[in-house]
């Protein structure tokens, strides 16, 4: 782990207070570990001192800032998705909305899943946005442009929306939905008019990297085609600026030739625009909507030291504006602040969570005891089931634990409809659907142990019937029926 001491600055002086290596095994050093994961998403909680990060393994980790001279204090860490986490949106009551390529999931900081929406591998989620005004609904979009408006309180899809294909960034603010695509297109839609397209503009010749909105302004950074080779993209050093009300012509952009290549944008609650470059250098600009002018705030900037081959992969600013977080592809989280003891959120209260040293971190090959009072399923990596939720049995194994499950009738199997990884079927009426052939008395005897009742005629009858049904269906290599 690496830490950086405060250089002695007071309020108004930005300094790097702490660094944290994003390790699965916290006891190892960064140089000796092969479990470092690039952090692709980060967010500050709006009503507590929690910091959320999401990495390329799909793991969501929460931190708190306890001692400025020490690394961030890890609170919880759990597998949230099977693919890299791209966006995190922090909500009240220690809830976080996480978007990856395969799922949009709302969960708690402790790992409890509230609800989730999945998609197919052929049409992954590419962008998501939280309504920054109401914070009660969100939009997620697939690569084919299939958008869904989701009510976060009810966990239901309230509307289907046709958006631009290959959308990579979404922003939902002040009654306008702004989308940016991999083709360099910016589009504005009106939620009050069934999300109809209002304005659009071609901002870049290559993919858009990030966008941010403030009032009627749209700020965008992206890539452009090479001069000699149109298929070779290079970063554009100019941040494009548009007015949502008239996008026929771009406003005066922000030139970043002298500071690097802009890759991440952030607009704070006070209307301050942060531009973070691929080298980690970030600077703040003031926004003046009436005059359409933007002025660099020379005394507000951060410059973390990244590795030789690392670049910025996530950036966010705290709701209070007193702290900024930069994450890179080496798995290092850099926290900067303008105060010696910064307050990260308006709530300013520590969450009611266990100290990080009391929560065991799951590592490959480690053994977890279910008797440990601090153990939680949130720290155990659970594989996501991709198969249909149907009975699957090995033909060579006789299941003695509980009554053996009957086969699902082929008529039911042929009428299944898959919705969000769960397969449904119409009412099968008289077809067999995993009925229990025997009552509670038979099941209680079976639960008490087969050895104690192996001569019981009722148990023998159930075993014989189960094997007979399997033989009738053509199963081979079954044990002999005894009784």
Short mmCIF file of C-alpha atoms in Angstrom, two decimals:
data_model
loop_
_atom_site.label_atom_id
_atom_site.label_comp_id
_atom_site.label_asym_id
_atom_site.label_seq_id
_atom_site.Cartn_x
_atom_site.Cartn_y
_atom_site.Cartn_z
CA UNK A 1 0.00 0.00 0.00
CA UNK A 2 1.09 3.56 -0.60
CA UNK A 3 0.25 6.71 1.28
CA UNK A 4 1.02 10.36 0.72
CA UNK A 5 1.29 12.79 3.59
CA UNK A 6 -0.35 16.21 3.54
CA UNK A 7 2.01 18.93 2.33
CA UNK A 8 0.81 21.26 5.02
CA UNK A 9 -1.90 23.07 3.13
CA UNK A 10 -5.04 24.40 4.74
CA UNK A 11 -8.46 25.20 3.32
CA UNK A 12 -8.34 26.01 -0.38
CA UNK A 13 -5.13 24.06 -0.98
CA UNK A 14 -5.69 20.73 -2.72
CA UNK A 15 -3.40 17.90 -1.62
CA UNK A 16 -3.37 14.14 -1.95
CA UNK A 17 -4.10 12.70 1.47
CA UNK A 18 -4.43 8.99 0.83
CA UNK A 19 -3.98 6.24 -1.73
CA UNK A 20 -5.45 2.75 -1.69
CA UNK A 21 -4.50 -0.27 -3.76
CA UNK A 22 -7.58 -2.08 -5.02
CA UNK A 23 -6.55 -5.57 -3.89
CA UNK A 24 -8.63 -8.65 -3.32
CA UNK A 25 -6.09 -9.76 -0.72
CA UNK A 26 -5.52 -6.73 1.47
CA UNK A 27 -2.59 -8.32 3.29
CA UNK A 28 -0.40 -8.39 0.19
CA UNK A 29 1.62 -5.54 -1.18
CA UNK A 30 0.81 -4.13 -4.58
CA UNK A 31 4.08 -5.28 -6.08
CA UNK A 32 3.66 -8.91 -4.98
CA UNK A 33 -0.01 -9.38 -5.81
CA UNK A 34 -1.63 -10.47 -9.05
CA UNK A 35 -5.12 -9.67 -7.77
CA UNK A 36 -5.17 -5.96 -8.63
CA UNK A 37 -8.20 -4.87 -10.65
CA UNK A 38 -8.58 -1.60 -12.56
CA UNK A 39 -11.30 0.60 -11.06
CA UNK A 40 -13.76 1.66 -13.76
CA UNK A 41 -16.45 3.37 -11.64
CA UNK A 42 -16.56 5.46 -8.47
CA UNK A 43 -19.09 7.54 -6.54
CA UNK A 44 -19.53 9.38 -3.24
CA UNK A 45 -22.62 8.69 -1.13
CA UNK A 46 -24.93 11.73 -0.93
CA UNK A 47 -25.91 11.30 2.72
CA UNK A 48 -22.96 9.51 4.39
CA UNK A 49 -19.18 9.31 4.29
CA UNK A 50 -19.15 6.20 2.09
CA UNK A 51 -17.07 5.92 -1.09
CA UNK A 52 -18.10 3.34 -3.71
CA UNK A 53 -15.79 1.81 -6.31
CA UNK A 54 -16.42 -0.81 -8.99
CA UNK A 55 -13.65 -2.72 -10.73
CA UNK A 56 -13.13 -4.82 -13.84
CA UNK A 57 -13.92 -8.07 -12.00
CA UNK A 58 -17.47 -6.88 -11.24
CA UNK A 59 -16.72 -6.37 -7.54
CA UNK A 60 -18.24 -3.42 -5.69
CA UNK A 61 -16.24 -2.12 -2.71
CA UNK A 62 -17.15 0.51 -0.13
CA UNK A 63 -14.63 2.63 1.74
CA UNK A 64 -14.63 5.27 4.46
CA UNK A 65 -12.03 7.90 5.26
CA UNK A 66 -10.97 7.48 8.87
CA UNK A 67 -7.35 8.67 9.03
CA UNK A 68 -5.95 10.96 6.37
CA UNK A 69 -2.47 9.54 6.78
CA UNK A 70 -3.64 5.97 6.19
CA UNK A 71 -5.25 4.19 3.21
CA UNK A 72 -9.01 4.24 2.88
CA UNK A 73 -10.78 2.00 5.35
CA UNK A 74 -12.51 -0.82 3.47
CA UNK A 75 -15.98 -1.61 4.80
CA UNK A 76 -17.52 -4.19 2.46
CA UNK A 77 -16.60 -5.91 -0.79
CA UNK A 78 -18.84 -8.24 -2.78
CA UNK A 79 -19.34 -9.60 -6.29
CA UNK A 80 -21.98 -7.39 -7.90
CA UNK A 81 -21.73 -8.54 -11.54
CA UNK A 82 -19.94 -11.03 -13.76
CA UNK A 83 -18.57 -8.34 -16.08
CA UNK A 84 -16.75 -5.04 -15.35
CA UNK A 85 -18.75 -2.34 -13.58
CA UNK A 86 -18.98 0.76 -15.80
CA UNK A 87 -21.11 3.21 -13.81
CA UNK A 88 -22.06 3.68 -10.15
CA UNK A 89 -24.82 5.98 -8.90
CA UNK A 90 -24.95 6.54 -5.15
CA UNK A 91 -28.40 6.96 -3.58
CA UNK A 92 -29.65 7.79 -0.10
CA UNK A 93 -29.83 5.22 2.71
CA UNK A 94 -26.55 3.57 1.66
CA UNK A 95 -27.93 2.27 -1.63
CA UNK A 96 -26.03 2.17 -4.90
CA UNK A 97 -27.11 1.58 -8.50
CA UNK A 98 -24.46 -0.35 -10.46
CA UNK A 99 -24.34 -0.85 -14.22
CA UNK A 100 -22.25 -3.46 -16.00
CA UNK A 101 -22.52 -5.12 -19.37
CA UNK A 102 -24.85 -7.84 -18.13
CA UNK A 103 -26.91 -6.29 -15.33
CA UNK A 104 -28.27 -3.06 -13.86
CA UNK A 105 -28.53 -3.72 -10.15
CA UNK A 106 -29.71 -1.75 -7.13
CA UNK A 107 -28.16 -3.00 -3.91
CA UNK A 108 -27.16 -1.84 -0.47
CA UNK A 109 -23.66 -1.00 0.68
CA UNK A 110 -23.64 -4.31 2.56
CA UNK A 111 -24.33 -6.33 -0.58
CA UNK A 112 -28.07 -7.03 -0.24
CA UNK A 113 -29.64 -7.09 -3.69
CA UNK A 114 -32.83 -5.01 -3.95
CA UNK A 115 -33.60 -5.65 -7.62
CA UNK A 116 -31.81 -6.09 -10.91
CA UNK A 117 -32.42 -6.06 -14.64
CA UNK A 118 -30.37 -8.33 -16.89
CA UNK A 119 -29.76 -8.50 -20.61
CA UNK A 120 -28.40 -10.98 -23.13
CA UNK A 121 -24.69 -11.25 -24.03
CA UNK A 122 -25.52 -10.35 -27.64
CA UNK A 123 -27.04 -7.01 -26.59
CA UNK A 124 -25.18 -5.80 -23.48
CA UNK A 125 -25.87 -2.68 -21.49
CA UNK A 126 -23.62 0.13 -22.70
CA UNK A 127 -24.88 3.19 -20.79
CA UNK A 128 -27.04 4.20 -17.84
CA UNK A 129 -28.11 7.43 -16.16
CA UNK A 130 -29.76 8.42 -12.90
CA UNK A 131 -32.30 11.23 -12.90
CA UNK A 132 -30.28 13.82 -10.99
CA UNK A 133 -33.39 15.88 -10.29
CA UNK A 134 -35.71 13.32 -8.71
CA UNK A 135 -33.17 10.53 -8.02
CA UNK A 136 -36.07 8.05 -8.11
CA UNK A 137 -35.79 6.80 -11.69
CA UNK A 138 -33.01 5.72 -14.03
CA UNK A 139 -32.50 4.84 -17.68
CA UNK A 140 -30.40 1.99 -19.05
CA UNK A 141 -29.61 1.38 -22.71
CA UNK A 142 -28.29 -1.59 -24.68
CA UNK A 143 -25.92 -1.53 -27.64
CA UNK A 144 -28.88 -1.86 -30.02
CA UNK A 145 -30.52 1.28 -28.60
CA UNK A 146 -33.18 -0.46 -26.52
CA UNK A 147 -33.72 1.83 -23.53
CA UNK A 148 -35.71 1.18 -20.37
CA UNK A 149 -36.99 3.75 -17.88
CA UNK A 150 -36.92 2.16 -14.41
CA UNK A 151 -38.72 3.24 -11.27
CA UNK A 152 -36.16 2.68 -8.50
CA UNK A 153 -38.71 2.74 -5.69
CA UNK A 154 -40.78 -0.07 -7.21
CA UNK A 155 -38.03 -1.80 -9.16
CA UNK A 156 -40.10 -1.99 -12.34
CA UNK A 157 -39.70 -0.91 -15.95
CA UNK A 158 -42.26 1.81 -16.57
CA UNK A 159 -41.45 2.60 -20.22
CA UNK A 160 -39.52 1.26 -23.20
CA UNK A 161 -37.55 3.84 -25.18
CA UNK A 162 -35.88 3.66 -28.58
CA UNK A 163 -32.54 5.44 -28.26
CA UNK A 164 -29.51 5.85 -30.49
CA UNK A 165 -27.56 2.68 -31.22
CA UNK A 166 -24.09 2.36 -29.72
CA UNK A 167 -24.88 4.84 -26.94
CA UNK A 168 -21.92 4.98 -24.56
CA UNK A 169 -22.92 7.77 -22.13
CA UNK A 170 -26.33 8.97 -20.89
CA UNK A 171 -27.27 12.00 -18.80
CA UNK A 172 -30.75 12.70 -17.41
CA UNK A 173 -31.12 16.16 -15.91
CA UNK A 174 -33.59 19.06 -15.84
CA UNK A 175 -36.19 17.43 -18.05
CA UNK A 176 -33.76 16.43 -20.82
CA UNK A 177 -32.12 13.13 -21.73
CA UNK A 178 -28.72 13.57 -23.38
CA UNK A 179 -27.04 10.62 -25.07
CA UNK A 180 -23.61 10.25 -26.66
CA UNK A 181 -22.68 7.48 -29.08
CA UNK A 182 -19.59 5.68 -30.32
CA UNK A 183 -20.05 7.55 -33.61
CA UNK A 184 -19.50 10.95 -31.99
CA UNK A 185 -23.18 11.93 -32.00
CA UNK A 186 -24.86 13.99 -29.26
CA UNK A 187 -28.66 13.76 -29.02
CA UNK A 188 -31.15 15.49 -26.71
CA UNK A 189 -34.60 14.02 -26.01
CA UNK A 190 -37.58 15.41 -24.12
CA UNK A 191 -38.96 13.06 -21.41
CA UNK A 192 -42.20 15.09 -21.32
CA UNK A 193 -42.85 14.28 -24.99
CA UNK A 194 -42.36 10.50 -24.95
CA UNK A 195 -38.60 10.98 -25.21
CA UNK A 196 -38.85 12.30 -28.76
CA UNK A 197 -35.66 13.57 -30.37
CA UNK A 198 -35.37 17.36 -30.03
CA UNK A 199 -31.81 18.23 -31.13
CA UNK A 200 -28.71 16.38 -32.28
CA UNK A 201 -25.19 17.27 -33.37
CA UNK A 202 -22.10 15.45 -34.59
CA UNK A 203 -19.52 16.50 -32.02
CA UNK A 204 -16.63 14.16 -32.85
CA UNK A 205 -15.53 11.97 -35.72
CA UNK A 206 -14.78 9.19 -33.23
CA UNK A 207 -16.39 7.83 -30.06
CA UNK A 208 -17.44 10.17 -27.27
CA UNK A 209 -15.52 9.54 -24.05
CA UNK A 210 -17.72 11.36 -21.53
CA UNK A 211 -20.35 14.08 -21.20
CA UNK A 212 -21.58 16.35 -18.42
CA UNK A 213 -24.48 18.80 -18.30
CA UNK A 214 -25.12 21.95 -16.31
CA UNK A 215 -28.22 24.08 -16.83
CA UNK A 216 -28.54 24.28 -20.64
CA UNK A 217 -24.90 23.44 -21.34
CA UNK A 218 -23.59 20.12 -22.67
CA UNK A 219 -19.87 19.43 -22.25
CA UNK A 220 -18.35 16.53 -24.20
CA UNK A 221 -14.90 15.05 -24.71
CA UNK A 222 -14.00 12.38 -27.24
CA UNK A 223 -11.77 11.21 -30.06
CA UNK A 224 -11.19 12.23 -33.65
CA UNK A 225 -10.06 10.48 -36.79
CA UNK A 226 -6.40 10.69 -37.79
CA UNK A 227 -5.29 13.02 -40.53
CA UNK A 228 -3.43 10.40 -42.54
CA UNK A 229 -5.51 7.39 -41.54
CA UNK A 230 -9.24 7.90 -40.92
CA UNK A 231 -9.46 4.54 -39.11
CA UNK A 232 -6.84 5.53 -36.57
CA UNK A 233 -8.47 7.46 -33.73
CA UNK A 234 -6.65 9.94 -31.53
CA UNK A 235 -7.90 11.85 -28.46
CA UNK A 236 -9.31 15.31 -29.08
CA UNK A 237 -7.83 17.98 -26.81
CA UNK A 238 -10.87 20.28 -27.05
CA UNK A 239 -13.92 19.90 -24.81
CA UNK A 240 -16.95 20.61 -26.99
CA UNK A 241 -19.69 22.85 -25.57
CA UNK A 242 -23.29 22.93 -26.85
CA UNK A 243 -26.53 24.62 -25.87
CA UNK A 244 -29.39 22.14 -25.47
CA UNK A 245 -31.86 24.63 -26.92
CA UNK A 246 -29.96 25.06 -30.20
CA UNK A 247 -27.32 22.54 -31.22
CA UNK A 248 -26.93 23.66 -34.82
CA UNK A 249 -23.55 25.19 -33.94
CA UNK A 250 -21.12 24.45 -31.14
CA UNK A 251 -20.19 27.18 -28.67
CA UNK A 252 -16.61 28.11 -27.91
CA UNK A 253 -14.89 25.01 -26.62
CA UNK A 254 -12.35 24.55 -23.84
CA UNK A 255 -8.86 23.94 -25.21
CA UNK A 256 -6.73 21.59 -23.13
CA UNK A 257 -3.60 21.50 -25.33
CA UNK A 258 -1.28 22.51 -22.53
CA UNK A 259 -2.63 20.17 -19.85
CA UNK A 260 -3.22 16.90 -21.68
CA UNK A 261 -6.10 14.93 -23.12
CA UNK A 262 -9.50 15.25 -21.40
CA UNK A 263 -11.05 11.88 -20.64
CA UNK A 264 -13.51 12.41 -17.74
CA UNK A 265 -15.94 15.26 -17.00
CA UNK A 266 -17.83 16.12 -13.83
CA UNK A 267 -20.18 18.97 -12.91
CA UNK A 268 -20.51 19.54 -9.19
CA UNK A 269 -23.65 20.70 -7.41
CA UNK A 270 -22.30 24.26 -7.22
CA UNK A 271 -21.97 24.42 -11.01
CA UNK A 272 -18.22 23.87 -11.15
CA UNK A 273 -16.95 21.89 -14.16
CA UNK A 274 -14.10 19.46 -13.52
CA UNK A 275 -12.00 18.24 -16.46
CA UNK A 276 -9.86 15.17 -15.71
CA UNK A 277 -7.15 14.20 -18.18
CA UNK A 278 -5.80 10.76 -18.96
CA UNK A 279 -2.63 11.56 -16.99
CA UNK A 280 -4.65 12.11 -13.79
CA UNK A 281 -4.38 15.90 -13.82
CA UNK A 282 -7.77 17.50 -13.12
CA UNK A 283 -8.74 21.17 -13.03
CA UNK A 284 -11.90 23.12 -12.21
CA UNK A 285 -13.68 25.66 -14.39
CA UNK A 286 -16.39 28.12 -13.43
CA UNK A 287 -19.52 28.16 -15.59
CA UNK A 288 -21.30 31.38 -16.49
CA UNK A 289 -24.53 30.45 -18.35
CA UNK A 290 -25.70 34.01 -19.21
CA UNK A 291 -22.39 35.03 -20.76
CA UNK A 292 -21.62 31.59 -22.28
CA UNK A 293 -18.15 31.90 -20.82
CA UNK A 294 -16.04 29.50 -18.77
CA UNK A 295 -13.10 30.54 -16.65
CA UNK A 296 -10.31 28.37 -15.28
CA UNK A 297 -10.06 28.37 -11.50
CA UNK A 298 -6.30 28.33 -11.21
CA UNK A 299 -6.18 27.49 -7.51
CA UNK A 300 -8.36 24.36 -7.82
CA UNK A 301 -6.50 21.47 -9.42
CA UNK A 302 -5.15 18.03 -8.54
CA UNK A 303 -2.24 16.09 -10.00
CA UNK A 304 -1.89 12.51 -8.71
CA UNK A 305 1.18 10.51 -9.62
CA UNK A 306 0.10 7.59 -11.81
CA UNK A 307 2.17 4.58 -12.79
CA UNK A 308 4.24 4.54 -15.94
CA UNK A 309 1.65 2.67 -17.99
CA UNK A 310 -1.49 3.64 -16.05
CA UNK A 311 -4.20 6.07 -17.11
CA UNK A 312 -7.34 7.43 -15.50
CA UNK A 313 -10.30 5.05 -15.55
CA UNK A 314 -12.72 6.75 -13.09
CA UNK A 315 -13.24 10.21 -11.63
CA UNK A 316 -15.78 11.80 -9.28
CA UNK A 317 -16.16 14.73 -6.91
CA UNK A 318 -17.85 14.65 -3.50
CA UNK A 319 -21.26 16.36 -3.09
CA UNK A 320 -19.69 19.00 -0.84
CA UNK A 321 -16.99 19.77 -3.41
CA UNK A 322 -14.21 19.31 -0.83
CA UNK A 323 -12.83 16.02 -2.15
CA UNK A 324 -12.06 14.47 -5.53
CA UNK A 325 -11.27 10.85 -6.35
CA UNK A 326 -9.13 9.62 -9.23
CA UNK A 327 -8.86 5.89 -10.00
CA UNK A 328 -6.46 4.41 -12.52
CA UNK A 329 -5.94 1.17 -14.42
CA UNK A 330 -3.26 0.04 -11.94
CA UNK A 331 -5.99 -0.33 -9.32
CA UNK A 332 -4.92 2.71 -7.30
CA UNK A 333 -7.50 5.07 -5.78
CA UNK A 334 -6.20 8.61 -5.20
CA UNK A 335 -8.21 10.82 -2.83
CA UNK A 336 -7.54 14.57 -2.87
CA UNK A 337 -9.06 17.27 -0.71
CA UNK A 338 -8.80 20.98 0.01
CA UNK A 339 -9.28 20.50 3.75
CA UNK A 340 -7.36 18.69 6.43
CA UNK A 341 -10.53 16.92 7.62
CA UNK A 342 -12.93 17.01 4.67
CA UNK A 343 -16.64 16.40 4.89
CA UNK A 344 -17.59 14.26 1.91
CA UNK A 345 -21.38 14.60 1.96
CA UNK A 346 -24.08 16.92 3.21
CA UNK A 347 -25.13 14.30 5.76
CA UNK A 348 -21.63 14.01 7.11
CA UNK A 349 -22.40 10.98 9.29
CA UNK A 350 -20.53 7.70 9.28
CA UNK A 351 -22.60 4.72 8.09
CA UNK A 352 -23.66 2.06 10.58
CA UNK A 353 -21.31 -0.62 9.28
CA UNK A 354 -18.85 -3.01 10.89
CA UNK A 355 -15.20 -1.90 10.94
CA UNK A 356 -13.33 -3.23 7.95
CA UNK A 357 -10.92 -5.35 10.00
CA UNK A 358 -13.87 -7.36 11.37
CA UNK A 359 -15.21 -8.29 7.93
CA UNK A 360 -13.24 -11.16 6.37
CA UNK A 361 -12.26 -10.61 2.75
CA UNK A 362 -12.97 -13.54 0.44
CA UNK A 363 -9.89 -14.83 -1.37
CA UNK A 364 -9.45 -17.71 -3.74
CA UNK A 365 -8.80 -20.93 -1.90
CA UNK A 366 -9.70 -19.53 1.50
CA UNK A 367 -12.14 -21.25 3.85
CA UNK A 368 -15.02 -19.29 5.37
CA UNK A 369 -16.77 -20.47 8.52
CA UNK A 370 -20.52 -20.01 8.57
CA UNK A 371 -20.35 -19.92 12.38
CA UNK A 372 -18.40 -16.64 12.29
CA UNK A 373 -20.76 -13.93 13.55
CA UNK A 374 -19.21 -11.40 11.18
CA UNK A 375 -19.47 -13.54 8.08
CA UNK A 376 -21.94 -12.39 5.45
CA UNK A 377 -22.91 -13.69 2.05
CA UNK A 378 -21.99 -10.26 0.73
CA UNK A 379 -18.28 -11.09 1.04
CA UNK A 380 -18.56 -14.48 -0.70
CA UNK A 381 -18.30 -14.52 -4.47
CA UNK A 382 -21.43 -16.29 -5.73
CA UNK A 383 -21.55 -17.46 -9.37
CA UNK A 384 -24.45 -16.22 -11.45
CA UNK A 385 -26.69 -19.01 -12.70
CA UNK A 386 -27.08 -18.79 -16.46
CA UNK A 387 -29.05 -22.03 -16.92
CA UNK A 388 -32.88 -22.19 -16.82
CA UNK A 389 -34.36 -22.74 -13.39
CA UNK A 390 -35.34 -26.38 -13.99
CA UNK A 391 -34.53 -29.70 -12.33
CA UNK A 392 -31.16 -31.06 -13.48
CA UNK A 393 -30.00 -34.43 -12.16
CA UNK A 394 -27.03 -36.68 -12.81
CA UNK A 395 -28.21 -40.00 -14.22
CA UNK A 396 -25.59 -41.95 -12.25
CA UNK A 397 -26.46 -40.54 -8.84
CA UNK A 398 -29.39 -41.49 -6.64
CA UNK A 399 -30.51 -38.51 -4.58
CA UNK A 400 -31.35 -39.70 -1.08
CA UNK A 401 -31.57 -36.22 0.51
CA UNK A 402 -35.25 -35.43 0.28
CA UNK A 403 -37.74 -36.91 -2.11
CA UNK A 404 -36.18 -37.24 -5.59
CA UNK A 405 -37.59 -34.65 -7.94
CA UNK A 406 -39.75 -35.82 -10.82
CA UNK A 407 -38.83 -34.96 -14.38
CA UNK A 408 -40.50 -31.93 -15.93
CA UNK A 409 -42.90 -32.95 -18.67
CA UNK A 410 -41.65 -32.21 -22.24
CA UNK A 411 -44.88 -30.32 -22.95
CA UNK A 412 -43.89 -27.79 -20.29
CA UNK A 413 -40.29 -27.59 -21.50
CA UNK A 414 -41.47 -26.72 -25.00
CA UNK A 415 -43.51 -23.68 -23.96
CA UNK A 416 -41.04 -21.84 -21.76
CA UNK A 417 -40.60 -18.08 -22.16
CA UNK A 418 -37.45 -16.44 -20.78
CA UNK A 419 -37.80 -13.08 -19.01
CA UNK A 420 -34.78 -11.63 -17.18
CA UNK A 421 -32.94 -14.98 -16.77
CA UNK A 422 -36.09 -16.71 -15.43
CA UNK A 423 -38.13 -19.06 -17.60
CA UNK A 424 -41.92 -19.11 -17.29
CA UNK A 425 -44.52 -21.49 -18.71
CA UNK A 426 -48.34 -21.42 -19.01
CA UNK A 427 -50.37 -23.36 -16.49
CA UNK A 428 -49.56 -27.00 -17.34
CA UNK A 429 -52.95 -28.22 -16.07
CA UNK A 430 -52.68 -31.99 -15.73
CA UNK A 431 -49.02 -32.32 -16.72
CA UNK A 432 -46.62 -33.34 -14.00
CA UNK A 433 -44.68 -30.40 -12.60
CA UNK A 434 -42.48 -31.67 -9.75
CA UNK A 435 -45.36 -32.91 -7.60
CA UNK A 436 -44.62 -34.69 -4.35
CA UNK A 437 -46.02 -38.18 -4.73
CA UNK A 438 -45.97 -38.75 -0.98
CA UNK A 439 -47.13 -36.59 1.89
CA UNK A 440 -45.39 -34.89 4.86
CA UNK A 441 -45.13 -38.16 6.76
CA UNK A 442 -43.03 -39.74 4.02
CA UNK A 443 -40.83 -36.62 3.70
CA UNK A 444 -40.24 -36.39 7.48
CA UNK A 445 -39.12 -40.00 7.61
CA UNK A 446 -36.78 -39.46 4.66
CA UNK A 447 -35.33 -36.34 6.33
CA UNK A 448 -34.65 -38.22 9.60
CA UNK A 449 -32.25 -40.52 7.78
CA UNK A 450 -32.38 -43.32 5.25
CA UNK A 451 -30.30 -45.66 7.38
CA UNK A 452 -32.87 -45.67 10.16
CA UNK A 453 -35.70 -46.50 7.77
CA UNK A 454 -34.00 -48.41 4.96
CA UNK A 455 -36.30 -51.39 5.60
CA UNK A 456 -39.37 -49.22 5.74
CA UNK A 457 -41.78 -50.35 3.08
CA UNK A 458 -42.90 -46.82 2.31
CA UNK A 459 -39.39 -45.58 1.66
CA UNK A 460 -38.60 -48.63 -0.41
CA UNK A 461 -41.71 -48.01 -2.47
CA UNK A 462 -40.65 -44.42 -3.13
CA UNK A 463 -37.11 -45.44 -4.12
CA UNK A 464 -38.39 -48.18 -6.42
CA UNK A 465 -40.87 -45.87 -8.11
CA UNK A 466 -38.21 -43.23 -8.70
CA UNK A 467 -35.84 -45.73 -10.33
CA UNK A 468 -38.63 -47.28 -12.38
CA UNK A 469 -39.60 -43.91 -13.83
CA UNK A 470 -36.00 -43.20 -14.82
CA UNK A 471 -35.63 -46.61 -16.48
CA UNK A 472 -38.88 -46.03 -18.32
CA UNK A 473 -37.38 -42.83 -19.72
CA UNK A 474 -34.31 -44.64 -21.00
CA UNK A 475 -31.79 -43.83 -18.26
CA UNK A 476 -28.85 -46.20 -18.02
CA UNK A 477 -26.42 -47.32 -15.29
CA UNK A 478 -28.93 -47.09 -12.48
CA UNK A 479 -28.45 -48.90 -9.13
CA UNK A 480 -30.54 -52.02 -8.62
CA UNK A 481 -33.89 -51.79 -6.87
CA UNK A 482 -33.74 -53.52 -3.50
CA UNK A 483 -36.47 -54.09 -0.96
#
